[in-house]
Tab-separated table of C-alpha atoms and ligand atoms in Angstrom:
chain	number	residue	atom	x	y	z
A	102	UNK	CA	124.935	106.029	119.432
A	103	UNK	CA	121.715	107.967	118.961
A	104	UNK	CA	123.331	111.394	119.043
A	105	UNK	CA	126.266	110.340	116.878
A	106	UNK	CA	124.009	108.981	114.150
A	107	UNK	CA	121.520	111.869	114.327
A	108	UNK	CA	124.335	114.418	114.025
A	109	UNK	CA	125.870	112.451	111.169
A	110	UNK	CA	122.525	112.429	109.314
A	111	UNK	CA	121.977	116.141	109.942
A	112	UNK	CA	125.423	116.871	108.496
A	113	UNK	CA	124.805	114.635	105.479
A	114	UNK	CA	121.446	116.373	104.894
A	115	UNK	CA	123.114	119.780	105.119
A	116	UNK	CA	125.533	118.689	102.387
A	117	UNK	CA	122.903	116.991	100.233
A	118	UNK	CA	119.300	117.873	101.225
A	119	UNK	CA	117.814	115.409	98.758
A	120	UNK	CA	119.373	112.288	100.287
A	121	UNK	CA	117.615	108.955	99.837
A	122	UNK	CA	117.660	107.163	103.185
A	123	UNK	CA	116.925	103.549	104.062
A	124	UNK	CA	115.378	103.418	107.532
A	125	UNK	CA	114.903	100.705	110.138
A	126	UNK	CA	112.262	100.172	112.804
A	127	UNK	CA	112.781	98.286	116.097
A	128	UNK	CA	113.985	99.283	119.544
A	129	UNK	CA	117.495	100.319	118.526
A	130	UNK	CA	116.642	103.301	116.290
A	131	UNK	CA	114.066	104.862	118.646
A	132	UNK	CA	116.668	107.000	120.525
A	133	UNK	CA	118.237	107.887	117.164
A	134	UNK	CA	114.883	109.122	115.818
A	135	UNK	CA	114.324	111.063	119.042
A	136	UNK	CA	117.747	112.694	118.655
A	137	UNK	CA	117.012	113.516	115.023
A	138	UNK	CA	113.637	115.032	115.941
A	139	UNK	CA	115.414	117.141	118.575
A	140	UNK	CA	117.936	118.378	116.015
A	141	UNK	CA	115.080	119.150	113.641
A	142	UNK	CA	113.268	121.180	116.319
A	143	UNK	CA	116.499	123.105	116.925
A	144	UNK	CA	116.634	123.930	113.219
A	145	UNK	CA	119.666	121.701	112.678
A	146	UNK	CA	118.147	118.915	110.572
A	147	UNK	CA	116.104	119.682	107.478
A	148	UNK	CA	114.365	116.690	105.919
A	149	UNK	CA	112.111	118.644	103.575
A	150	UNK	CA	113.805	117.362	100.431
A	151	UNK	CA	114.878	113.928	101.671
A	152	UNK	CA	113.340	110.654	100.531
A	153	UNK	CA	112.973	107.629	102.800
A	154	UNK	CA	112.469	103.931	102.182
A	155	UNK	CA	111.860	101.684	105.151
A	156	UNK	CA	113.390	98.257	105.214
A	157	UNK	CA	110.272	96.263	105.820
A	158	UNK	CA	106.604	95.888	106.685
A	159	UNK	CA	104.429	93.017	107.905
A	160	UNK	CA	102.328	91.213	105.306
A	161	UNK	CA	98.615	91.662	105.895
A	162	UNK	CA	98.719	94.858	107.947
A	163	UNK	CA	97.243	98.065	106.568
A	164	UNK	CA	99.210	101.272	107.197
A	165	UNK	CA	96.705	102.340	109.876
A	166	UNK	CA	97.235	99.170	111.986
A	167	UNK	CA	98.969	100.156	115.252
A	168	UNK	CA	101.396	97.220	114.980
A	169	UNK	CA	102.486	98.174	111.454
A	170	UNK	CA	105.839	99.699	110.717
A	171	UNK	CA	103.928	102.529	109.013
A	172	UNK	CA	102.490	103.325	112.466
A	173	UNK	CA	105.933	103.024	114.077
A	174	UNK	CA	107.443	105.498	111.645
A	175	UNK	CA	104.597	107.968	112.054
A	176	UNK	CA	104.956	107.758	115.840
A	177	UNK	CA	108.722	108.112	116.101
A	178	UNK	CA	109.678	110.204	113.073
A	179	UNK	CA	107.261	111.212	110.350
A	180	UNK	CA	104.818	113.275	112.416
A	181	UNK	CA	107.647	115.191	114.114
A	182	UNK	CA	109.767	116.306	111.148
A	183	UNK	CA	109.300	118.056	107.820
A	184	UNK	CA	109.545	115.020	105.549
A	185	UNK	CA	107.274	115.302	102.522
A	186	UNK	CA	104.753	112.431	102.986
A	187	UNK	CA	104.878	111.724	99.252
A	188	UNK	CA	108.588	110.946	99.642
A	189	UNK	CA	108.294	108.524	102.592
A	190	UNK	CA	107.971	104.921	101.504
A	191	UNK	CA	107.272	101.590	103.135
A	192	UNK	CA	106.098	98.394	101.476
A	193	UNK	CA	102.294	98.113	101.589
A	194	UNK	CA	101.584	95.167	103.864
A	195	UNK	CA	97.995	94.911	102.677
A	196	UNK	CA	98.780	94.873	98.950
A	197	UNK	CA	96.674	92.206	97.184
A	198	UNK	CA	99.836	90.478	95.949
A	199	UNK	CA	102.789	90.776	98.376
A	200	UNK	CA	105.126	89.416	95.688
A	201	UNK	CA	104.038	92.090	93.202
A	202	UNK	CA	104.323	94.698	95.977
A	203	UNK	CA	107.910	93.604	96.636
A	204	UNK	CA	108.751	94.080	92.957
A	205	UNK	CA	106.989	97.431	92.894
A	206	UNK	CA	109.001	98.545	95.944
A	207	UNK	CA	112.323	97.708	94.288
A	208	UNK	CA	111.239	99.635	91.186
A	209	UNK	CA	110.352	102.593	93.401
A	210	UNK	CA	113.799	102.492	95.045
A	211	UNK	CA	115.453	102.272	91.625
A	212	UNK	CA	113.357	105.189	90.322
A	213	UNK	CA	114.588	107.276	93.264
A	214	UNK	CA	118.177	106.529	92.193
A	215	UNK	CA	118.863	103.885	94.863
A	216	UNK	CA	119.677	104.429	98.504
A	217	UNK	CA	122.357	106.938	99.511
A	218	UNK	CA	122.539	105.752	103.118
A	219	UNK	CA	120.954	102.551	104.401
A	220	UNK	CA	120.643	102.613	108.174
A	221	UNK	CA	120.267	99.111	109.565
A	222	UNK	CA	119.597	97.429	112.863
A	223	UNK	CA	120.692	93.841	113.426
A	224	UNK	CA	118.635	90.963	114.776
A	225	UNK	CA	120.103	88.783	117.526
A	226	UNK	CA	120.354	86.076	114.824
A	227	UNK	CA	122.173	88.435	112.461
A	228	UNK	CA	119.254	89.365	110.256
A	229	UNK	CA	119.267	92.686	108.440
A	230	UNK	CA	115.910	93.933	107.302
A	231	UNK	CA	113.986	90.723	107.713
A	232	UNK	CA	116.521	88.699	105.765
A	233	UNK	CA	116.816	85.746	108.094
A	234	UNK	CA	119.856	83.392	108.223
A	235	UNK	CA	119.589	80.842	105.430
A	236	UNK	CA	121.601	78.850	102.885
A	237	UNK	CA	121.045	81.625	100.374
A	238	UNK	CA	119.630	85.128	100.568
A	239	UNK	CA	117.437	86.975	98.083
A	240	UNK	CA	118.874	90.000	96.289
A	241	UNK	CA	115.731	92.043	95.757
A	242	UNK	CA	112.830	93.032	97.970
A	243	UNK	CA	110.952	89.872	98.780
A	244	UNK	CA	108.342	88.167	100.913
A	245	UNK	CA	109.964	86.460	103.883
A	246	UNK	CA	108.682	84.048	106.521
A	247	UNK	CA	109.644	85.341	109.937
A	248	UNK	CA	111.549	83.186	112.400
A	249	UNK	CA	109.910	82.625	115.789
A	250	UNK	CA	112.514	84.847	117.470
A	251	UNK	CA	111.806	87.713	115.086
A	252	UNK	CA	108.068	87.462	115.764
A	253	UNK	CA	108.699	87.341	119.508
A	254	UNK	CA	110.833	90.474	119.241
A	255	UNK	CA	107.852	92.320	117.770
A	256	UNK	CA	105.169	91.064	120.164
A	257	UNK	CA	105.113	94.277	122.214
A	258	UNK	CA	103.320	96.121	119.404
A	259	UNK	CA	100.669	93.356	119.355
A	260	UNK	CA	99.627	93.440	122.980
A	261	UNK	CA	102.520	91.153	123.947
A	262	UNK	CA	100.955	88.247	122.059
A	263	UNK	CA	103.384	86.548	119.708
A	264	UNK	CA	100.490	84.701	118.029
A	265	UNK	CA	99.153	88.050	116.775
A	266	UNK	CA	102.438	89.024	115.103
A	267	UNK	CA	102.131	88.385	111.353
A	268	UNK	CA	104.077	85.371	110.055
A	269	UNK	CA	105.407	87.090	106.948
A	270	UNK	CA	106.962	90.388	105.984
A	271	UNK	CA	108.006	92.222	102.849
A	272	UNK	CA	111.671	93.049	103.282
A	273	UNK	CA	114.241	94.872	101.250
A	274	UNK	CA	116.657	92.258	99.910
A	275	UNK	CA	120.314	91.985	100.789
A	276	UNK	CA	121.242	93.067	97.265
A	277	UNK	CA	119.148	96.209	97.589
A	278	UNK	CA	120.815	96.955	100.930
A	279	UNK	CA	124.339	96.275	99.633
A	280	UNK	CA	123.648	98.546	96.642
A	281	UNK	CA	123.255	101.528	98.959
A	282	UNK	CA	126.138	103.976	98.539
A	283	UNK	CA	126.737	103.982	102.303
A	284	UNK	CA	125.597	101.545	104.942
A	285	UNK	CA	125.342	102.384	108.617
A	286	UNK	CA	124.729	99.509	111.034
A	287	UNK	CA	123.581	100.443	114.515
A	288	UNK	CA	123.401	98.228	117.597
A	289	UNK	CA	123.080	98.759	121.310
A	290	UNK	CA	123.028	96.585	124.412
A	291	UNK	CA	124.739	93.430	125.639
A	292	UNK	CA	122.175	91.279	123.830
A	293	UNK	CA	123.795	92.267	120.529
A	294	UNK	CA	127.440	91.787	121.596
A	295	UNK	CA	127.810	88.225	120.384
A	296	UNK	CA	126.131	88.699	116.995
A	297	UNK	CA	128.044	91.942	116.404
A	298	UNK	CA	131.336	90.098	116.951
A	299	UNK	CA	130.226	87.330	114.579
A	300	UNK	CA	128.959	89.752	111.933
A	301	UNK	CA	132.022	92.011	111.964
A	302	UNK	CA	134.842	89.615	112.759
A	303	UNK	CA	133.481	86.186	111.786
A	304	UNK	CA	133.303	84.647	108.316
A	305	UNK	CA	131.131	86.220	105.633
A	306	UNK	CA	128.148	83.865	105.458
A	307	UNK	CA	124.479	83.945	104.593
A	308	UNK	CA	124.017	82.215	107.987
A	309	UNK	CA	124.803	85.636	109.509
A	310	UNK	CA	123.208	88.007	106.987
A	311	UNK	CA	124.847	91.085	108.569
A	312	UNK	CA	128.287	89.568	107.895
A	313	UNK	CA	127.729	90.375	104.195
A	314	UNK	CA	128.213	94.025	105.126
A	315	UNK	CA	131.938	93.194	105.441
A	316	UNK	CA	131.902	93.214	101.638
A	317	UNK	CA	130.532	96.746	101.397
A	318	UNK	CA	133.143	99.370	100.507
A	319	UNK	CA	131.574	102.107	102.589
A	320	UNK	CA	129.955	100.534	105.636
A	321	UNK	CA	130.164	102.058	109.095
A	322	UNK	CA	129.055	100.585	112.384
A	323	UNK	CA	127.922	102.599	115.388
A	324	UNK	CA	127.717	100.708	118.675
A	325	UNK	CA	127.409	101.456	122.329
A	326	UNK	CA	130.024	99.915	124.612
A	327	UNK	CA	127.793	96.978	125.589
A	328	UNK	CA	127.206	95.953	121.961
A	329	UNK	CA	130.924	96.333	121.226
A	330	UNK	CA	132.028	94.309	124.270
A	331	UNK	CA	132.938	91.092	122.399
A	332	UNK	CA	134.908	92.636	119.570
A	333	UNK	CA	138.583	91.775	119.746
A	334	UNK	CA	141.225	94.418	119.135
B	222	F6R	C1	113.525	96.565	111.403
B	222	F6R	C2	114.472	95.587	110.867
B	222	F6R	C3	115.171	94.613	111.775
B	222	F6R	C4	115.658	95.240	113.084
B	222	F6R	C5	116.284	94.169	113.955
B	222	F6R	C6	116.757	94.728	115.278
B	222	F6R	O1	113.050	97.380	110.378
B	222	F6R	O2	114.661	95.543	109.712
B	222	F6R	O3	116.258	94.077	111.081
B	222	F6R	O4	116.569	96.250	112.781
B	222	F6R	O5	115.364	93.143	114.200
B	222	F6R	O6	115.651	95.103	116.040
B	222	F6R	P1	115.828	95.835	117.437
B	222	F6R	O7	116.375	97.184	117.160
B	222	F6R	O8	114.426	95.906	117.979
B	222	F6R	O9	116.742	94.992	118.248
């Protein structure tokens, strides 16, 4: 999965060096970022003119906080490649008004011309970004309250203590994600097999936010065998 996506991105960047990418954090993309860094070191991936927008950031955390997604991106991608720091974007978790920050972030994405490729992970509950299953889903970037499972999934970056994981995040909305020209969903491991089957082959429902990707005209999914295990022919 990691190599396939990294090669795909390198090829897209070769065709259009000024791509606008939507980027995820989490365990799934780490090998993909490593593969992309490797391609960059080999001179096969040039990010110098690319623009990036991350999907989300925890409310209340400054960029320097080690548990922040800013820190994650620095660690796994930004400090290893030739992205222009002025063209890497994440919501500011410590903005005085998270709601205003969410609006500002959408305006920033719009000013960049929208996302060319949104790369997404999927939560075990089907969330994309931090858009958790609900009766309705917000279109634009918004402030979300994290489900217990989502906080637990992030505890490692907070010394293993779930209670230290922030309770809210600023997340790109489902509308922003679906407006991307291409969407690429990535998932690995048996733990994602059931939700992948539901998202790709079940009904389109806000109760499984990733199922909305079925409506996207140019969505691709890259899985390892374990994550694909419950898909039917
Ligand atoms: C992260 C994000 C989340 C993750 C999802 C899967 O920026 O938006 O939707 O992609 O929680 O996380 P992992 O890859 O850790 O299973």
